Amino acid sequence: MPWTRDEMARRAAAELKDGYYVNLGIGIPTLVSNFIPPGITVQLQSENGMLGMGPFPYEGEEDPDLINAGKQTITELPTTSYFDSAQSFGMIRGGHIDLSILGAMQVSETGDLANWMIPGRMVKGMGGAMDLVAGVKRVIVLMEHTARNEPKLLHRCTLPLTGQRVVDTVITDLGVFAIGRDGMTLTELAPNVVIDEIRAKTEAAFAVGLGLG
């Protein structure tokens, strides 16, 4: 059966390595902070000026002054530091963030990303995604496989792009895909999900990794 959102976040958290500086995007990626594997230390960075974010607070313990870039309440750690947006984006543009985990509306088989606007709908702002995909060392997209039964993994994105050839890994509720010079490869399946189901819900061309069929 497909992974739940928490299970998707846990799978994405397995990509974290000790000592990483990580930026988590709005939506499902914010859940990753609750599943950091034991024994490793990572520093979570938020574009609005915070380094060292803790997990989400328990109900009743929220501090309205502590929020992430998605305006969700978060917690701080003994190592937390605060700074202005210029310094925050200096970290991102300067290549000091090891990994960004972002949501997406569309991803192409070559790693193009569309995640900032749908034409004709109100856009609150670009956010930091364009800087993140240009300045971060590795980009993981964490998203549901379809939206209203329409595929989100495509041969070519139809929405305005956030970046071209910027996505390294895609984790959906159905499986995990690696994207490299040779295109997209399915490397892992969610429990009881079969390849034919993924093919039926994917418009991108993809190879199937060893051991999957």
PDB file of C-alpha atoms in Angstrom:
ATOM      1  CA  MET A   1       0.000   0.000   0.000  1.00  0.00           C
ATOM      2  CA  PRO A   2       1.203   3.581  -0.560  1.00  0.00           C
ATOM      3  CA  TRP A   3       3.204   5.318   2.132  1.00  0.00           C
ATOM      4  CA  THR A   4       1.372   7.756   4.386  1.00  0.00           C
ATOM      5  CA  ARG A   5       2.715  11.306   4.672  1.00  0.00           C
ATOM      6  CA  ASP A   6       4.524  10.399   7.880  1.00  0.00           C
ATOM      7  CA  GLU A   7       6.035   7.336   6.231  1.00  0.00           C
ATOM      8  CA  MET A   8       7.145   9.460   3.274  1.00  0.00           C
ATOM      9  CA  ALA A   9       8.777  11.911   5.677  1.00  0.00           C
ATOM     10  CA  ARG A  10      10.494   9.066   7.537  1.00  0.00           C
ATOM     11  CA  ARG A  11      11.836   7.711   4.238  1.00  0.00           C
ATOM     12  CA  ALA A  12      13.150  11.148   3.312  1.00  0.00           C
ATOM     13  CA  ALA A  13      14.777  11.473   6.738  1.00  0.00           C
ATOM     14  CA  ALA A  14      16.766   8.334   5.959  1.00  0.00           C
ATOM     15  CA  GLU A  15      18.646  10.433   3.369  1.00  0.00           C
ATOM     16  CA  LEU A  16      20.063  12.705   6.082  1.00  0.00           C
ATOM     17  CA  LYS A  17      23.703  12.331   7.060  1.00  0.00           C
ATOM     18  CA  ASP A  18      25.495  13.375  10.211  1.00  0.00           C
ATOM     19  CA  GLY A  19      26.635  16.977  10.097  1.00  0.00           C
ATOM     20  CA  TYR A  20      24.316  18.021   7.275  1.00  0.00           C
ATOM     21  CA  TYR A  21      22.833  21.490   7.012  1.00  0.00           C
ATOM     22  CA  VAL A  22      19.303  20.971   5.667  1.00  0.00           C
ATOM     23  CA  ASN A  23      16.482  23.184   4.430  1.00  0.00           C
ATOM     24  CA  LEU A  24      12.938  21.817   4.605  1.00  0.00           C
ATOM     25  CA  GLY A  25      10.282  23.207   2.275  1.00  0.00           C
ATOM     26  CA  ILE A  26       6.619  23.872   2.982  1.00  0.00           C
ATOM     27  CA  GLY A  27       4.158  20.966   3.179  1.00  0.00           C
ATOM     28  CA  ILE A  28       5.127  17.323   3.627  1.00  0.00           C
ATOM     29  CA  PRO A  29       8.872  18.173   3.905  1.00  0.00           C
ATOM     30  CA  THR A  30       8.290  19.945   7.223  1.00  0.00           C
ATOM     31  CA  LEU A  31       7.378  16.555   8.736  1.00  0.00           C
ATOM     32  CA  VAL A  32      10.939  15.325   8.193  1.00  0.00           C
ATOM     33  CA  SER A  33      12.051  17.174  11.335  1.00  0.00           C
ATOM     34  CA  ASN A  34      10.097  14.640  13.417  1.00  0.00           C
ATOM     35  CA  PHE A  35      11.966  11.631  11.995  1.00  0.00           C
ATOM     36  CA  ILE A  36      15.655  12.491  12.167  1.00  0.00           C
ATOM     37  CA  PRO A  37      17.402   9.127  12.716  1.00  0.00           C
ATOM     38  CA  PRO A  38      18.970   8.546  16.132  1.00  0.00           C
ATOM     39  CA  GLY A  39      22.710   8.943  16.346  1.00  0.00           C
ATOM     40  CA  ILE A  40      23.063  11.727  13.797  1.00  0.00           C
ATOM     41  CA  THR A  41      23.055  15.503  14.183  1.00  0.00           C
ATOM     42  CA  VAL A  42      21.720  17.794  11.489  1.00  0.00           C
ATOM     43  CA  GLN A  43      21.075  21.523  11.495  1.00  0.00           C
ATOM     44  CA  LEU A  44      17.742  22.532   9.959  1.00  0.00           C
ATOM     45  CA  GLN A  45      17.774  25.937   8.287  1.00  0.00           C
ATOM     46  CA  SER A  46      14.777  28.130   7.508  1.00  0.00           C
ATOM     47  CA  GLU A  47      14.850  30.954   4.958  1.00  0.00           C
ATOM     48  CA  ASN A  48      13.160  33.316   7.408  1.00  0.00           C
ATOM     49  CA  GLY A  49      16.294  33.381   9.546  1.00  0.00           C
ATOM     50  CA  MET A  50      16.698  30.380  11.814  1.00  0.00           C
ATOM     51  CA  LEU A  51      19.364  27.689  11.998  1.00  0.00           C
ATOM     52  CA  GLY A  52      18.827  24.740  14.319  1.00  0.00           C
ATOM     53  CA  MET A  53      15.081  24.074  14.232  1.00  0.00           C
ATOM     54  CA  GLY A  54      13.652  21.465  16.542  1.00  0.00           C
ATOM     55  CA  PRO A  55      10.586  19.256  15.954  1.00  0.00           C
ATOM     56  CA  PHE A  56       7.044  20.570  15.974  1.00  0.00           C
ATOM     57  CA  PRO A  57       5.814  21.530  19.469  1.00  0.00           C
ATOM     58  CA  TYR A  58       3.246  19.525  21.393  1.00  0.00           C
ATOM     59  CA  GLU A  59      -0.235  21.014  21.535  1.00  0.00           C
ATOM     60  CA  GLY A  60      -0.367  23.757  24.131  1.00  0.00           C
ATOM     61  CA  GLU A  61       3.389  24.366  24.022  1.00  0.00           C
ATOM     62  CA  GLU A  62       3.446  26.505  20.859  1.00  0.00           C
ATOM     63  CA  ASP A  63       5.354  29.784  20.828  1.00  0.00           C
ATOM     64  CA  PRO A  64       3.851  32.092  18.161  1.00  0.00           C
ATOM     65  CA  ASP A  65       7.192  33.881  17.801  1.00  0.00           C
ATOM     66  CA  LEU A  66       8.913  30.673  16.642  1.00  0.00           C
ATOM     67  CA  ILE A  67       7.831  29.843  13.105  1.00  0.00           C
ATOM     68  CA  ASN A  68       9.333  28.300  10.002  1.00  0.00           C
ATOM     69  CA  ALA A  69       9.135  29.666   6.456  1.00  0.00           C
ATOM     70  CA  GLY A  70       5.659  28.147   6.130  1.00  0.00           C
ATOM     71  CA  LYS A  71       4.467  30.048   9.224  1.00  0.00           C
ATOM     72  CA  GLN A  72       4.105  26.837  11.245  1.00  0.00           C
ATOM     73  CA  THR A  73       5.091  26.948  14.898  1.00  0.00           C
ATOM     74  CA  ILE A  74       8.323  25.104  15.655  1.00  0.00           C
ATOM     75  CA  THR A  75      10.705  24.604  18.561  1.00  0.00           C
ATOM     76  CA  GLU A  76      14.247  25.782  19.163  1.00  0.00           C
ATOM     77  CA  LEU A  77      17.301  23.862  20.355  1.00  0.00           C
ATOM     78  CA  PRO A  78      20.268  24.823  22.573  1.00  0.00           C
ATOM     79  CA  THR A  79      22.240  25.329  19.331  1.00  0.00           C
ATOM     80  CA  THR A  80      19.626  27.498  17.584  1.00  0.00           C
ATOM     81  CA  SER A  81      20.755  30.797  16.082  1.00  0.00           C
ATOM     82  CA  TYR A  82      18.834  33.636  14.445  1.00  0.00           C
ATOM     83  CA  PHE A  83      19.760  36.072  11.661  1.00  0.00           C
ATOM     84  CA  ASP A  84      18.243  38.267   8.966  1.00  0.00           C
ATOM     85  CA  SER A  85      17.090  37.216   5.483  1.00  0.00           C
ATOM     86  CA  ALA A  86      20.259  38.518   3.829  1.00  0.00           C
ATOM     87  CA  GLN A  87      22.412  36.166   5.898  1.00  0.00           C
ATOM     88  CA  SER A  88      19.935  33.329   5.420  1.00  0.00           C
ATOM     89  CA  PHE A  89      20.046  33.583   1.643  1.00  0.00           C
ATOM     90  CA  GLY A  90      23.801  34.123   1.787  1.00  0.00           C
ATOM     91  CA  MET A  91      24.024  30.628   3.305  1.00  0.00           C
ATOM     92  CA  ILE A  92      21.861  29.224   0.520  1.00  0.00           C
ATOM     93  CA  ARG A  93      23.437  31.065  -2.417  1.00  0.00           C
ATOM     94  CA  GLY A  94      26.915  30.469  -1.056  1.00  0.00           C
ATOM     95  CA  GLY A  95      26.521  26.691  -1.229  1.00  0.00           C
ATOM     96  CA  HIS A  96      26.576  26.145   2.536  1.00  0.00           C
ATOM     97  CA  ILE A  97      23.373  24.040   2.662  1.00  0.00           C
ATOM     98  CA  ASP A  98      23.973  20.351   1.957  1.00  0.00           C
ATOM     99  CA  LEU A  99      20.425  19.253   1.222  1.00  0.00           C
ATOM    100  CA  SER A 100      17.043  20.761   0.438  1.00  0.00           C
ATOM    101  CA  ILE A 101      13.841  18.727   0.702  1.00  0.00           C
ATOM    102  CA  LEU A 102      11.051  20.434  -1.236  1.00  0.00           C
ATOM    103  CA  GLY A 103       7.491  19.805  -2.310  1.00  0.00           C
ATOM    104  CA  ALA A 104       6.507  20.045  -5.965  1.00  0.00           C
ATOM    105  CA  MET A 105       3.587  20.345  -8.332  1.00  0.00           C
ATOM    106  CA  GLN A 106       5.508  18.743 -11.198  1.00  0.00           C
ATOM    107  CA  VAL A 107       8.887  17.092 -11.814  1.00  0.00           C
ATOM    108  CA  SER A 108      10.173  16.083 -15.239  1.00  0.00           C
ATOM    109  CA  GLU A 109      12.122  12.956 -16.066  1.00  0.00           C
ATOM    110  CA  THR A 110      15.259  15.111 -16.522  1.00  0.00           C
ATOM    111  CA  GLY A 111      14.927  16.754 -13.103  1.00  0.00           C
ATOM    112  CA  ASP A 112      13.136  19.983 -13.995  1.00  0.00           C
ATOM    113  CA  LEU A 113      11.095  21.311 -11.072  1.00  0.00           C
ATOM    114  CA  ALA A 114       7.841  23.300 -11.017  1.00  0.00           C
ATOM    115  CA  ASN A 115       6.715  24.207  -7.524  1.00  0.00           C
ATOM    116  CA  TRP A 116       6.031  27.920  -7.204  1.00  0.00           C
ATOM    117  CA  MET A 117       2.916  28.901  -9.175  1.00  0.00           C
ATOM    118  CA  ILE A 118      -0.090  27.809 -11.217  1.00  0.00           C
ATOM    119  CA  PRO A 119      -0.995  30.411 -13.865  1.00  0.00           C
ATOM    120  CA  GLY A 120      -4.303  32.117 -13.151  1.00  0.00           C
ATOM    121  CA  ARG A 121      -4.171  31.470  -9.418  1.00  0.00           C
ATOM    122  CA  MET A 122      -3.118  33.926  -6.744  1.00  0.00           C
ATOM    123  CA  VAL A 123       0.600  33.765  -5.968  1.00  0.00           C
ATOM    124  CA  LYS A 124       1.649  34.981  -2.532  1.00  0.00           C
ATOM    125  CA  GLY A 125       5.300  35.065  -3.544  1.00  0.00           C
ATOM    126  CA  MET A 126       8.098  33.037  -5.065  1.00  0.00           C
ATOM    127  CA  GLY A 127       9.525  32.004  -1.715  1.00  0.00           C
ATOM    128  CA  GLY A 128      13.093  30.749  -1.623  1.00  0.00           C
ATOM    129  CA  ALA A 129      12.786  27.711  -3.882  1.00  0.00           C
ATOM    130  CA  MET A 130      14.616  29.227  -6.859  1.00  0.00           C
ATOM    131  CA  ASP A 131      17.592  30.113  -4.689  1.00  0.00           C
ATOM    132  CA  LEU A 132      17.501  26.731  -2.979  1.00  0.00           C
ATOM    133  CA  VAL A 133      17.598  24.633  -6.148  1.00  0.00           C
ATOM    134  CA  ALA A 134      20.394  26.804  -7.560  1.00  0.00           C
ATOM    135  CA  GLY A 135      22.583  26.967  -4.456  1.00  0.00           C
ATOM    136  CA  VAL A 136      22.062  23.735  -2.514  1.00  0.00           C
ATOM    137  CA  LYS A 137      24.295  20.721  -3.091  1.00  0.00           C
ATOM    138  CA  ARG A 138      21.471  18.149  -3.366  1.00  0.00           C
ATOM    139  CA  VAL A 139      17.716  18.469  -3.936  1.00  0.00           C
ATOM    140  CA  ILE A 140      15.104  15.906  -2.891  1.00  0.00           C
ATOM    141  CA  VAL A 141      11.458  16.346  -3.873  1.00  0.00           C
ATOM    142  CA  LEU A 142       8.951  14.888  -1.426  1.00  0.00           C
ATOM    143  CA  MET A 143       5.421  14.819  -2.825  1.00  0.00           C
ATOM    144  CA  GLU A 144       2.350  12.708  -3.499  1.00  0.00           C
ATOM    145  CA  HIS A 145       2.558  10.843  -6.792  1.00  0.00           C
ATOM    146  CA  THR A 146      -0.580  12.346  -8.296  1.00  0.00           C
ATOM    147  CA  ALA A 147      -2.826  15.377  -7.815  1.00  0.00           C
ATOM    148  CA  ARG A 148      -6.539  14.845  -8.463  1.00  0.00           C
ATOM    149  CA  ASN A 149      -5.538  11.592 -10.216  1.00  0.00           C
ATOM    150  CA  GLU A 150      -3.249  13.505 -12.601  1.00  0.00           C
ATOM    151  CA  PRO A 151       0.432  12.467 -12.772  1.00  0.00           C
ATOM    152  CA  LYS A 152       3.024  14.803 -11.281  1.00  0.00           C
ATOM    153  CA  LEU A 153       6.032  12.987 -12.762  1.00  0.00           C
ATOM    154  CA  LEU A 154       6.038  14.085 -16.393  1.00  0.00           C
ATOM    155  CA  HIS A 155       8.055  13.887 -19.584  1.00  0.00           C
ATOM    156  CA  ARG A 156       8.126  17.694 -19.535  1.00  0.00           C
ATOM    157  CA  CYS A 157       6.717  20.119 -16.955  1.00  0.00           C
ATOM    158  CA  THR A 158       3.789  22.222 -18.158  1.00  0.00           C
ATOM    159  CA  LEU A 159       3.870  24.732 -15.277  1.00  0.00           C
ATOM    160  CA  PRO A 160       6.407  27.572 -14.917  1.00  0.00           C
ATOM    161  CA  LEU A 161       9.751  26.146 -13.856  1.00  0.00           C
ATOM    162  CA  THR A 162      11.513  26.757 -10.589  1.00  0.00           C
ATOM    163  CA  GLY A 163      14.727  25.293 -12.000  1.00  0.00           C
ATOM    164  CA  GLN A 164      16.009  23.086 -14.819  1.00  0.00           C
ATOM    165  CA  ARG A 165      17.739  19.761 -14.153  1.00  0.00           C
ATOM    166  CA  VAL A 166      17.946  20.478 -10.427  1.00  0.00           C
ATOM    167  CA  VAL A 167      16.200  17.481  -8.793  1.00  0.00           C
ATOM    168  CA  ASP A 168      18.369  14.556  -7.697  1.00  0.00           C
ATOM    169  CA  THR A 169      15.784  12.330  -5.959  1.00  0.00           C
ATOM    170  CA  VAL A 170      11.990  12.122  -5.855  1.00  0.00           C
ATOM    171  CA  ILE A 171      10.157  10.387  -3.007  1.00  0.00           C
ATOM    172  CA  THR A 172       6.422   9.887  -3.494  1.00  0.00           C
ATOM    173  CA  ASP A 173       3.803   7.819  -1.715  1.00  0.00           C
ATOM    174  CA  LEU A 174       4.471   5.046  -4.262  1.00  0.00           C
ATOM    175  CA  GLY A 175       8.247   4.866  -4.409  1.00  0.00           C
ATOM    176  CA  VAL A 176      11.655   6.487  -4.791  1.00  0.00           C
ATOM    177  CA  PHE A 177      13.200   7.751  -8.034  1.00  0.00           C
ATOM    178  CA  ALA A 178      16.778   8.791  -8.729  1.00  0.00           C
ATOM    179  CA  ILE A 179      17.451  11.324 -11.483  1.00  0.00           C
ATOM    180  CA  GLY A 180      20.834  11.516 -13.197  1.00  0.00           C
ATOM    181  CA  ARG A 181      22.427  12.109 -16.562  1.00  0.00           C
ATOM    182  CA  ASP A 182      20.730   9.030 -17.962  1.00  0.00           C
ATOM    183  CA  GLY A 183      17.266  10.089 -16.818  1.00  0.00           C
ATOM    184  CA  MET A 184      14.935   8.811 -14.124  1.00  0.00           C
ATOM    185  CA  THR A 185      15.233   5.423 -12.403  1.00  0.00           C
ATOM    186  CA  LEU A 186      12.774   3.791 -10.009  1.00  0.00           C
ATOM    187  CA  THR A 187      14.940   2.556  -7.139  1.00  0.00           C
ATOM    188  CA  GLU A 188      12.448   1.597  -4.418  1.00  0.00           C
ATOM    189  CA  LEU A 189       8.774   0.656  -4.098  1.00  0.00           C
ATOM    190  CA  ALA A 190       6.418   1.390  -1.232  1.00  0.00           C
ATOM    191  CA  PRO A 191       5.063  -1.796   0.397  1.00  0.00           C
ATOM    192  CA  ASN A 192       2.720  -3.791  -1.854  1.00  0.00           C
ATOM    193  CA  VAL A 193       2.970  -1.224  -4.657  1.00  0.00           C
ATOM    194  CA  VAL A 194       3.694  -2.817  -8.029  1.00  0.00           C
ATOM    195  CA  ILE A 195       5.527  -1.347 -10.998  1.00  0.00           C
ATOM    196  CA  ASP A 196       2.443  -1.488 -13.232  1.00  0.00           C
ATOM    197  CA  GLU A 197       0.608   0.798 -10.802  1.00  0.00           C
ATOM    198  CA  ILE A 198       3.453   3.303 -10.966  1.00  0.00           C
ATOM    199  CA  ARG A 199       3.561   3.142 -14.773  1.00  0.00           C
ATOM    200  CA  ALA A 200      -0.173   3.851 -14.915  1.00  0.00           C
ATOM    201  CA  LYS A 201       0.242   6.955 -12.755  1.00  0.00           C
ATOM    202  CA  THR A 202       3.426   8.326 -14.308  1.00  0.00           C
ATOM    203  CA  GLU A 203       3.920  10.209 -17.563  1.00  0.00           C
ATOM    204  CA  ALA A 204       7.698  10.358 -17.213  1.00  0.00           C
ATOM    205  CA  ALA A 205       9.881   7.725 -18.812  1.00  0.00           C
ATOM    206  CA  PHE A 206      11.839   5.809 -16.204  1.00  0.00           C
ATOM    207  CA  ALA A 207      14.090   2.800 -15.916  1.00  0.00           C
ATOM    208  CA  VAL A 208      13.575   0.167 -13.233  1.00  0.00           C
ATOM    209  CA  GLY A 209      16.399  -0.431 -10.803  1.00  0.00           C
ATOM    210  CA  LEU A 210      18.008  -3.794 -10.202  1.00  0.00           C
ATOM    211  CA  GLY A 211      15.988  -6.101  -7.993  1.00  0.00           C
ATOM    212  CA  LEU A 212      12.636  -4.453  -8.664  1.00  0.00           C
ATOM    213  CA  GLY A 213      11.642  -6.454 -11.712  1.00  0.00           C
TER     214      GLY A 213
END
